[in-house]
mmCIF file of C-alpha atoms in Angstrom:
data_model
loop_
_atom_site.group_PDB
_atom_site.id
_atom_site.type_symbol
_atom_site.label_atom_id
_atom_site.label_comp_id
_atom_site.label_asym_id
_atom_site.label_seq_id
_atom_site.Cartn_x
_atom_site.Cartn_y
_atom_site.Cartn_z
ATOM 1 C CA MET A 3 43.452 6.155 -5.517
ATOM 2 C CA GLN A 4 43.469 2.490 -4.464
ATOM 3 C CA PHE A 5 40.177 0.610 -4.262
ATOM 4 C CA PHE A 6 41.965 -2.523 -3.033
ATOM 5 C CA LYS A 7 45.134 -2.374 -0.946
ATOM 6 C CA LYS A 8 47.575 -5.033 -2.159
ATOM 7 C CA PRO A 9 45.001 -7.673 -3.173
ATOM 8 C CA SER A 10 46.196 -11.270 -3.423
ATOM 9 C CA ILE A 11 43.236 -13.047 -5.025
ATOM 10 C CA ASP A 12 44.040 -16.334 -6.749
ATOM 11 C CA PHE A 13 42.365 -15.596 -10.098
ATOM 12 C CA ILE A 14 44.413 -18.156 -12.011
ATOM 13 C CA GLY A 15 43.830 -20.950 -9.489
ATOM 14 C CA ASN A 16 40.068 -20.371 -9.673
ATOM 15 C CA ARG A 17 39.852 -19.744 -13.422
ATOM 16 C CA LYS A 18 37.764 -22.880 -13.958
ATOM 17 C CA PHE A 19 34.836 -21.148 -12.221
ATOM 18 C CA GLY A 20 35.147 -18.289 -14.717
ATOM 19 C CA TYR A 21 35.166 -20.790 -17.588
ATOM 20 C CA MET A 22 32.029 -22.453 -16.198
ATOM 21 C CA PHE A 23 30.221 -19.124 -15.799
ATOM 22 C CA SER A 24 31.164 -17.935 -19.289
ATOM 23 C CA GLY A 25 30.370 -21.325 -20.818
ATOM 24 C CA THR A 26 26.891 -21.297 -19.281
ATOM 25 C CA LEU A 27 26.070 -17.807 -20.604
ATOM 26 C CA ILE A 28 27.416 -18.610 -24.069
ATOM 27 C CA PHE A 29 25.455 -21.877 -24.172
ATOM 28 C CA ILE A 30 22.220 -20.041 -23.289
ATOM 29 C CA THR A 31 22.966 -17.437 -25.981
ATOM 30 C CA LEU A 32 23.595 -20.052 -28.669
ATOM 31 C CA VAL A 33 20.422 -21.972 -27.769
ATOM 32 C CA LEU A 34 18.302 -18.802 -27.973
ATOM 33 C CA LEU A 35 20.084 -17.757 -31.163
ATOM 34 C CA PHE A 36 19.137 -20.981 -32.957
ATOM 35 C CA VAL A 37 15.703 -21.459 -31.363
ATOM 36 C CA ARG A 38 14.351 -17.904 -31.428
ATOM 37 C CA GLY A 39 16.840 -15.847 -33.439
ATOM 38 C CA PRO A 40 17.569 -12.112 -33.049
ATOM 39 C CA ASN A 41 14.722 -9.631 -32.914
ATOM 40 C CA TYR A 42 15.864 -7.283 -35.668
ATOM 41 C CA GLY A 43 14.555 -3.719 -35.798
ATOM 42 C CA ILE A 44 13.287 -2.093 -38.979
ATOM 43 C CA ASP A 45 16.861 -0.997 -39.744
ATOM 44 C CA PHE A 46 17.485 -4.624 -40.695
ATOM 45 C CA ARG A 47 13.977 -5.945 -41.502
ATOM 46 C CA GLY A 48 12.797 -2.963 -43.487
ATOM 47 C CA GLY A 49 9.957 -0.640 -42.520
ATOM 48 C CA VAL A 50 8.636 2.916 -42.269
ATOM 49 C CA SER A 51 9.862 5.392 -39.646
ATOM 50 C CA ILE A 52 7.670 8.435 -38.972
ATOM 51 C CA ARG A 53 8.845 11.266 -36.705
ATOM 52 C CA VAL A 54 5.910 13.223 -35.310
ATOM 53 C CA LYS A 55 5.620 16.192 -32.934
ATOM 54 C CA PHE A 56 2.790 16.168 -30.386
ATOM 55 C CA ASP A 57 1.849 18.397 -27.523
ATOM 56 C CA ASN A 58 2.888 17.187 -24.070
ATOM 57 C CA SER A 59 -0.454 15.548 -23.247
ATOM 58 C CA VAL A 60 -0.047 12.723 -25.797
ATOM 59 C CA THR A 61 1.453 9.484 -24.459
ATOM 60 C CA VAL A 62 2.891 6.369 -26.088
ATOM 61 C CA LYS A 63 -0.114 4.367 -24.893
ATOM 62 C CA MET A 64 -2.536 6.804 -26.538
ATOM 63 C CA ILE A 65 -0.696 6.579 -29.864
ATOM 64 C CA ARG A 66 -0.599 2.780 -29.699
ATOM 65 C CA ASN A 67 -4.345 2.640 -29.018
ATOM 66 C CA SER A 68 -4.906 4.891 -32.017
ATOM 67 C CA LEU A 69 -2.770 2.751 -34.335
ATOM 68 C CA GLN A 70 -4.490 -0.371 -33.030
ATOM 69 C CA LYS A 71 -7.616 0.742 -34.877
ATOM 70 C CA ILE A 72 -5.850 0.357 -38.248
ATOM 71 C CA GLY A 73 -3.957 -2.820 -37.388
ATOM 72 C CA TYR A 74 -0.594 -1.295 -36.410
ATOM 73 C CA GLY A 75 -0.822 -1.705 -32.663
ATOM 74 C CA ASN A 76 2.482 -3.628 -32.636
ATOM 75 C CA ALA A 77 4.414 -0.665 -34.067
ATOM 76 C CA GLU A 78 7.559 0.380 -32.226
ATOM 77 C CA ILE A 79 7.045 3.788 -30.609
ATOM 78 C CA LYS A 80 9.845 5.770 -28.995
ATOM 79 C CA GLU A 81 9.458 9.049 -27.151
ATOM 80 C CA THR A 82 12.066 11.785 -27.341
ATOM 81 C CA SER A 83 12.086 15.384 -26.195
ATOM 82 C CA ARG A 84 14.324 18.430 -26.478
ATOM 83 C CA LYS A 85 14.504 21.909 -25.015
ATOM 84 C CA THR A 86 13.479 24.777 -27.265
ATOM 85 C CA VAL A 87 12.922 28.495 -26.771
ATOM 86 C CA GLY A 88 9.241 27.841 -26.153
ATOM 87 C CA GLY A 89 9.872 25.028 -23.629
ATOM 88 C CA ILE A 90 10.040 21.231 -23.908
ATOM 89 C CA GLU A 91 9.178 19.881 -27.353
ATOM 90 C CA LYS A 92 8.008 16.258 -27.487
ATOM 91 C CA GLU A 93 8.508 14.038 -30.505
ATOM 92 C CA MET A 94 7.506 10.445 -31.171
ATOM 93 C CA ILE A 95 9.297 8.060 -33.509
ATOM 94 C CA ILE A 96 6.818 5.513 -34.885
ATOM 95 C CA GLN A 97 8.344 2.544 -36.685
ATOM 96 C CA VAL A 98 6.116 0.155 -38.616
ATOM 97 C CA GLU A 99 7.294 -3.046 -40.288
ATOM 98 C CA LEU A 100 6.735 -3.342 -44.031
ATOM 99 C CA THR A 101 3.584 -5.376 -44.685
ATOM 100 C CA ARG A 102 2.529 -3.459 -47.800
ATOM 101 C CA LYS A 103 3.813 -0.559 -49.903
ATOM 102 C CA PRO A 104 5.629 2.085 -47.782
ATOM 103 C CA ASP A 105 3.501 4.927 -49.153
ATOM 104 C CA VAL A 106 0.309 3.129 -48.148
ATOM 105 C CA ILE A 107 1.578 2.500 -44.602
ATOM 106 C CA ALA A 108 2.773 6.090 -44.165
ATOM 107 C CA SER A 109 -0.514 7.467 -45.476
ATOM 108 C CA LYS A 110 -2.684 5.282 -43.231
ATOM 109 C CA VAL A 111 -0.637 6.059 -40.103
ATOM 110 C CA THR A 112 -0.538 9.822 -40.656
ATOM 111 C CA GLU A 113 -4.259 9.980 -41.475
ATOM 112 C CA GLN A 114 -5.111 8.068 -38.298
ATOM 113 C CA LEU A 115 -2.891 10.329 -36.194
ATOM 114 C CA LYS A 116 -4.460 13.448 -37.689
ATOM 115 C CA LYS A 117 -7.887 12.013 -36.965
ATOM 116 C CA ASP A 118 -7.198 11.318 -33.282
ATOM 117 C CA PHE A 119 -4.595 14.007 -32.476
ATOM 118 C CA SER A 120 -5.267 16.977 -34.700
ATOM 119 C CA LYS A 121 -4.236 19.466 -32.000
ATOM 120 C CA GLY A 122 -0.485 20.140 -31.833
ATOM 121 C CA LEU A 123 0.328 17.498 -34.476
ATOM 122 C CA ASP A 124 3.240 18.047 -36.835
ATOM 123 C CA ILE A 125 4.632 15.344 -39.160
ATOM 124 C CA ARG A 126 8.386 16.018 -39.124
ATOM 125 C CA SER A 127 9.741 13.269 -41.398
ATOM 126 C CA ILE A 128 8.889 9.950 -43.061
ATOM 127 C CA ASP A 129 11.735 7.536 -43.869
ATOM 128 C CA THR A 130 11.609 4.116 -45.485
ATOM 129 C CA VAL A 131 14.038 1.198 -45.301
ATOM 130 C CA GLY A 132 13.384 -1.590 -47.821
ATOM 131 C CA PRO A 133 13.929 -5.294 -47.032
ATOM 132 C CA LYS A 134 16.868 -5.449 -49.458
ATOM 133 C CA ILE A 135 18.599 -2.480 -47.823
ATOM 134 C CA GLY A 136 17.840 -3.977 -44.409
ATOM 135 C CA GLY A 137 19.551 -7.229 -45.419
ATOM 136 C CA GLU A 138 22.570 -5.307 -46.704
ATOM 137 C CA LEU A 139 22.773 -3.363 -43.442
ATOM 138 C CA ARG A 140 22.624 -6.618 -41.475
ATOM 139 C CA ARG A 141 25.518 -8.093 -43.458
ATOM 140 C CA ALA A 142 27.469 -4.839 -43.196
ATOM 141 C CA ALA A 143 26.999 -4.806 -39.413
ATOM 142 C CA ILE A 144 28.332 -8.373 -39.092
ATOM 143 C CA TRP A 145 31.321 -7.582 -41.316
ATOM 144 C CA ALA A 146 32.026 -4.403 -39.339
ATOM 145 C CA VAL A 147 32.350 -6.408 -36.110
ATOM 146 C CA LEU A 148 34.473 -9.145 -37.746
ATOM 147 C CA PHE A 149 36.742 -6.675 -39.553
ATOM 148 C CA SER A 150 37.353 -4.724 -36.354
ATOM 149 C CA MET A 151 38.339 -7.992 -34.645
ATOM 150 C CA LEU A 152 40.800 -8.774 -37.448
ATOM 151 C CA LEU A 153 42.463 -5.363 -37.198
ATOM 152 C CA ILE A 154 42.732 -5.765 -33.429
ATOM 153 C CA LEU A 155 44.338 -9.198 -33.914
ATOM 154 C CA VAL A 156 46.980 -7.722 -36.235
ATOM 155 C CA TYR A 157 47.660 -4.737 -33.973
ATOM 156 C CA ILE A 158 48.136 -6.736 -30.774
ATOM 157 C CA THR A 159 50.313 -9.283 -32.596
ATOM 158 C CA LEU A 160 52.618 -6.437 -33.661
ATOM 159 C CA ARG A 161 52.429 -4.660 -30.297
ATOM 160 C CA PHE A 162 52.780 -7.751 -28.078
ATOM 161 C CA GLU A 163 52.836 -11.345 -29.344
ATOM 162 C CA PHE A 164 50.424 -13.580 -31.248
ATOM 163 C CA ARG A 165 49.415 -15.439 -28.065
ATOM 164 C CA PHE A 166 48.448 -12.093 -26.475
ATOM 165 C CA ALA A 167 46.431 -11.257 -29.603
ATOM 166 C CA VAL A 168 44.510 -14.535 -29.356
ATOM 167 C CA GLY A 169 44.024 -13.952 -25.631
ATOM 168 C CA ALA A 170 42.501 -10.557 -26.404
ATOM 169 C CA ILE A 171 40.325 -11.494 -29.401
ATOM 170 C CA ILE A 172 38.529 -14.481 -27.844
ATOM 171 C CA PRO A 173 37.198 -12.367 -24.910
ATOM 172 C CA LEU A 174 35.891 -9.792 -27.405
ATOM 173 C CA PHE A 175 33.775 -12.444 -29.132
ATOM 174 C CA HIS A 176 32.827 -13.603 -25.634
ATOM 175 C CA ASP A 177 31.668 -10.095 -24.628
ATOM 176 C CA VAL A 178 29.640 -9.408 -27.779
ATOM 177 C CA LEU A 179 28.052 -12.864 -27.723
ATOM 178 C CA ILE A 180 26.974 -12.622 -24.076
ATOM 179 C CA THR A 181 25.644 -9.077 -24.544
ATOM 180 C CA LEU A 182 23.662 -10.375 -27.523
ATOM 181 C CA GLY A 183 22.406 -13.141 -25.236
ATOM 182 C CA PHE A 184 20.846 -10.594 -22.881
ATOM 183 C CA PHE A 185 19.057 -9.010 -25.854
ATOM 184 C CA LEU A 186 17.741 -12.447 -26.798
ATOM 185 C CA ILE A 187 16.626 -13.190 -23.224
ATOM 186 C CA PHE A 188 14.641 -9.932 -22.945
ATOM 187 C CA ASN A 189 13.615 -10.035 -26.640
ATOM 188 C CA LEU A 190 15.022 -6.544 -27.277
ATOM 189 C CA GLN A 191 15.425 -5.281 -30.825
ATOM 190 C CA ILE A 192 18.773 -5.272 -32.598
ATOM 191 C CA SER A 193 19.152 -1.950 -34.407
ATOM 192 C CA LEU A 194 22.057 0.021 -35.849
ATOM 193 C CA ASP A 195 22.373 1.797 -32.497
ATOM 194 C CA VAL A 196 22.848 -1.555 -30.775
ATOM 195 C CA VAL A 197 25.491 -2.588 -33.322
ATOM 196 C CA ALA A 198 27.278 0.676 -32.524
ATOM 197 C CA ALA A 199 27.083 -0.313 -28.846
ATOM 198 C CA PHE A 200 28.639 -3.710 -29.658
ATOM 199 C CA LEU A 201 31.576 -2.010 -31.385
ATOM 200 C CA THR A 202 31.950 0.362 -28.420
ATOM 201 C CA ILE A 203 31.992 -2.635 -26.072
ATOM 202 C CA VAL A 204 34.761 -4.191 -28.174
ATOM 203 C CA GLY A 205 36.870 -1.055 -27.750
ATOM 204 C CA TYR A 206 36.160 -0.703 -24.045
ATOM 205 C CA SER A 207 36.856 -4.346 -23.232
ATOM 206 C CA LEU A 208 40.046 -4.279 -25.296
ATOM 207 C CA ASN A 209 41.278 -1.254 -23.355
ATOM 208 C CA ASP A 210 40.907 -3.126 -20.050
ATOM 209 C CA THR A 211 42.620 -6.197 -21.476
ATOM 210 C CA ILE A 212 45.570 -4.191 -22.852
ATOM 211 C CA VAL A 213 46.198 -2.654 -19.423
ATOM 212 C CA VAL A 214 46.420 -6.125 -17.849
ATOM 213 C CA PHE A 215 48.562 -7.487 -20.710
ATOM 214 C CA ASP A 216 50.947 -4.541 -20.504
ATOM 215 C CA ARG A 217 51.517 -5.208 -16.805
ATOM 216 C CA ILE A 218 52.051 -8.919 -17.542
ATOM 217 C CA ARG A 219 54.681 -8.103 -20.164
ATOM 218 C CA GLU A 220 56.415 -5.686 -17.797
ATOM 219 C CA ASN A 221 56.490 -8.243 -14.971
ATOM 220 C CA MET A 222 57.804 -10.955 -17.316
ATOM 221 C CA ARG A 223 60.910 -8.818 -17.808
ATOM 222 C CA THR A 224 61.526 -8.083 -14.129
ATOM 223 C CA ARG A 225 60.391 -11.323 -12.452
ATOM 224 C CA ARG A 226 62.140 -13.986 -14.477
ATOM 225 C CA ARG A 227 62.399 -16.434 -11.572
ATOM 226 C CA GLU A 228 58.653 -16.561 -10.990
ATOM 227 C CA SER A 229 56.378 -18.959 -12.844
ATOM 228 C CA PHE A 230 54.185 -17.663 -15.662
ATOM 229 C CA SER A 231 50.994 -18.285 -13.680
ATOM 230 C CA GLN A 232 52.383 -16.317 -10.707
ATOM 231 C CA ILE A 233 53.291 -13.400 -12.961
ATOM 232 C CA ILE A 234 49.828 -13.315 -14.515
ATOM 233 C CA ASN A 235 48.058 -13.590 -11.162
ATOM 234 C CA GLU A 236 50.149 -10.814 -9.609
ATOM 235 C CA SER A 237 49.645 -8.622 -12.687
ATOM 236 C CA ILE A 238 45.866 -8.971 -12.451
ATOM 237 C CA ASN A 239 45.953 -8.080 -8.754
ATOM 238 C CA GLU A 240 48.194 -5.072 -9.396
ATOM 239 C CA THR A 241 45.792 -3.641 -11.990
ATOM 240 C CA LEU A 242 42.613 -4.647 -10.144
ATOM 241 C CA SER A 243 42.010 -1.274 -8.447
ATOM 242 C CA ARG A 244 42.432 0.634 -11.698
ATOM 243 C CA THR A 245 40.116 -1.761 -13.552
ATOM 244 C CA VAL A 246 37.363 -1.667 -10.924
ATOM 245 C CA ILE A 247 37.437 2.129 -10.452
ATOM 246 C CA THR A 248 37.392 2.838 -14.209
ATOM 247 C CA SER A 249 34.602 0.339 -14.868
ATOM 248 C CA PHE A 250 32.523 1.498 -11.897
ATOM 249 C CA THR A 251 32.621 5.180 -12.906
ATOM 250 C CA THR A 252 31.797 4.271 -16.509
ATOM 251 C CA PHE A 253 28.945 2.055 -15.308
ATOM 252 C CA LEU A 254 27.455 4.923 -13.252
ATOM 253 C CA VAL A 255 27.435 7.285 -16.240
ATOM 254 C CA ILE A 256 25.780 4.696 -18.493
ATOM 255 C CA LEU A 257 23.272 3.851 -15.748
ATOM 256 C CA VAL A 258 22.170 7.499 -15.676
ATOM 257 C CA LEU A 259 21.729 7.372 -19.469
ATOM 258 C CA PHE A 260 19.735 4.153 -19.150
ATOM 259 C CA LEU A 261 17.423 5.552 -16.465
ATOM 260 C CA PHE A 262 16.957 9.109 -17.708
ATOM 261 C CA GLY A 263 18.188 9.178 -21.324
ATOM 262 C CA GLY A 264 14.831 8.414 -22.862
ATOM 263 C CA GLU A 265 13.454 5.653 -25.043
ATOM 264 C CA VAL A 266 15.604 6.485 -28.071
ATOM 265 C CA ILE A 267 18.909 5.451 -26.462
ATOM 266 C CA HIS A 268 17.413 2.880 -24.072
ATOM 267 C CA ASP A 269 18.635 -0.196 -25.979
ATOM 268 C CA PHE A 270 22.034 1.362 -26.642
ATOM 269 C CA SER A 271 22.602 2.160 -22.976
ATOM 270 C CA PHE A 272 21.349 -1.291 -21.927
ATOM 271 C CA ALA A 273 23.891 -2.924 -24.255
ATOM 272 C CA MET A 274 26.616 -0.719 -22.815
ATOM 273 C CA LEU A 275 25.608 -1.548 -19.227
ATOM 274 C CA VAL A 276 25.888 -5.267 -19.890
ATOM 275 C CA GLY A 277 29.011 -4.812 -22.015
ATOM 276 C CA VAL A 278 30.943 -2.832 -19.394
ATOM 277 C CA VAL A 279 30.264 -5.453 -16.725
ATOM 278 C CA ILE A 280 31.039 -8.426 -18.985
ATOM 279 C CA GLY A 281 34.053 -6.666 -20.528
ATOM 280 C CA THR A 282 35.575 -5.987 -17.109
ATOM 281 C CA TYR A 283 34.905 -9.563 -16.033
ATOM 282 C CA SER A 284 36.433 -11.047 -19.206
ATOM 283 C CA SER A 285 39.628 -8.990 -18.893
ATOM 284 C CA ILE A 286 40.244 -10.634 -15.523
ATOM 285 C CA PHE A 287 38.685 -14.097 -15.757
ATOM 286 C CA VAL A 288 38.985 -14.886 -19.476
ATOM 287 C CA ALA A 289 41.722 -12.932 -21.283
ATOM 288 C CA ALA A 290 44.625 -13.437 -18.863
ATOM 289 C CA PRO A 291 43.815 -17.099 -18.013
ATOM 290 C CA LEU A 292 43.817 -17.885 -21.753
ATOM 291 C CA LEU A 293 47.537 -17.072 -21.756
ATOM 292 C CA ILE A 294 48.010 -19.878 -19.222
ATOM 293 C CA GLU A 295 46.151 -22.306 -21.466
ATOM 294 C CA TRP A 296 48.346 -21.252 -24.397
ATOM 295 C CA GLU A 297 51.424 -21.862 -22.243
ATOM 296 C CA HIS A 298 50.201 -25.342 -21.344
ATOM 297 C CA TYR A 299 49.368 -26.472 -24.870
ATOM 298 C CA SER A 300 51.971 -24.656 -26.987
ATOM 299 C CA PRO A 301 55.132 -26.822 -27.328
ATOM 300 C CA ARG A 302 57.501 -23.866 -27.666
ATOM 301 C CA HIS A 303 56.110 -21.963 -24.721
ATOM 302 C CA LYS A 304 55.842 -25.163 -22.703
ATOM 303 C CA LYS A 305 59.591 -25.669 -23.172
ATOM 304 C CA MET A 306 60.255 -22.052 -22.179
ATOM 305 C CA ALA A 307 58.147 -22.544 -19.047
ATOM 306 C CA GLU A 308 60.245 -25.570 -18.091
ATOM 307 C CA VAL A 309 63.450 -23.524 -18.525
ATOM 308 C CA ARG A 310 62.028 -20.752 -16.313
ATOM 309 C CA ALA A 311 61.000 -23.323 -13.717
ATOM 310 C CA ARG A 312 64.553 -24.773 -13.606
ATOM 311 C CA LYS A 313 66.012 -21.309 -13.203
ATOM 312 C CA ALA A 314 63.567 -20.533 -10.416
ATOM 313 C CA HIS A 315 64.612 -23.625 -8.445
ATOM 314 C CA LYS A 316 68.326 -23.297 -9.164
ATOM 315 C CA PRO A 317 70.209 -22.495 -5.920
ATOM 316 C CA LYS A 318 71.907 -19.127 -5.778
ATOM 317 C CA ARG A 319 75.715 -18.959 -5.628
ATOM 318 C CA ARG A 320 77.262 -17.574 -2.491
#
């Protein structure tokens, strides 16, 4: 299936517009990161998570109004439901930041819920994450992203060349940073689920980039008389239909999860929505053009480009 029939878009000639767009988003992200900082969830800050079963008449607003009476109106409340033999079973996940001892918080919240919603109330579980553990999780999440990038750098260097590895790694930082920027703009919480989404975005974006790079490498072997920029531009156009179709179908699935998946996976699916779009964009407008910049500024590859250019303009023998 071909979404575009023999496209001939000059991606390389217009790469400066991609740089400007990416630079603007990254600048906004960095400003928000230093001015406001990430809005960490209780996974990283520490807090109490209480899973409670209610009957279907209880809403998030009603629970928040109840907790407002004891000073926990700003608690994070997520609604989830599942099918059981008896019908739809509704559960609420109430997360409260640590402001005092966990046992005291859990006791006050459960007592207030029993007072206002005694009918159909069932406390399923109470979990606590301390500030120290939250800090360790935050550091572990950062190291997980960085370590995955390092492994990817080594793999692509062995599979392709070091310049291809650099051209793949920089867009991955680009994708994660811009996705984080959207979380900062909308003040969404960064939880372990969101970190998992970031790692998924890294894998998805890398897959798109590898497809483009593989076509570039193949064309470099068969089109020796063409310039490096022509090869890259033609390779992007040749893989454009595949990239757009794959990304569009993935986007539709994640959109359904975002709209109908419930509050529990809302932030995860939002991160994936942004990540799929940005990852597809970076594979075309960031990853491949970076190879051109490497060619321009690397002495060895600059010399090789000059040799290819002389061969391309050398008249053929009759």
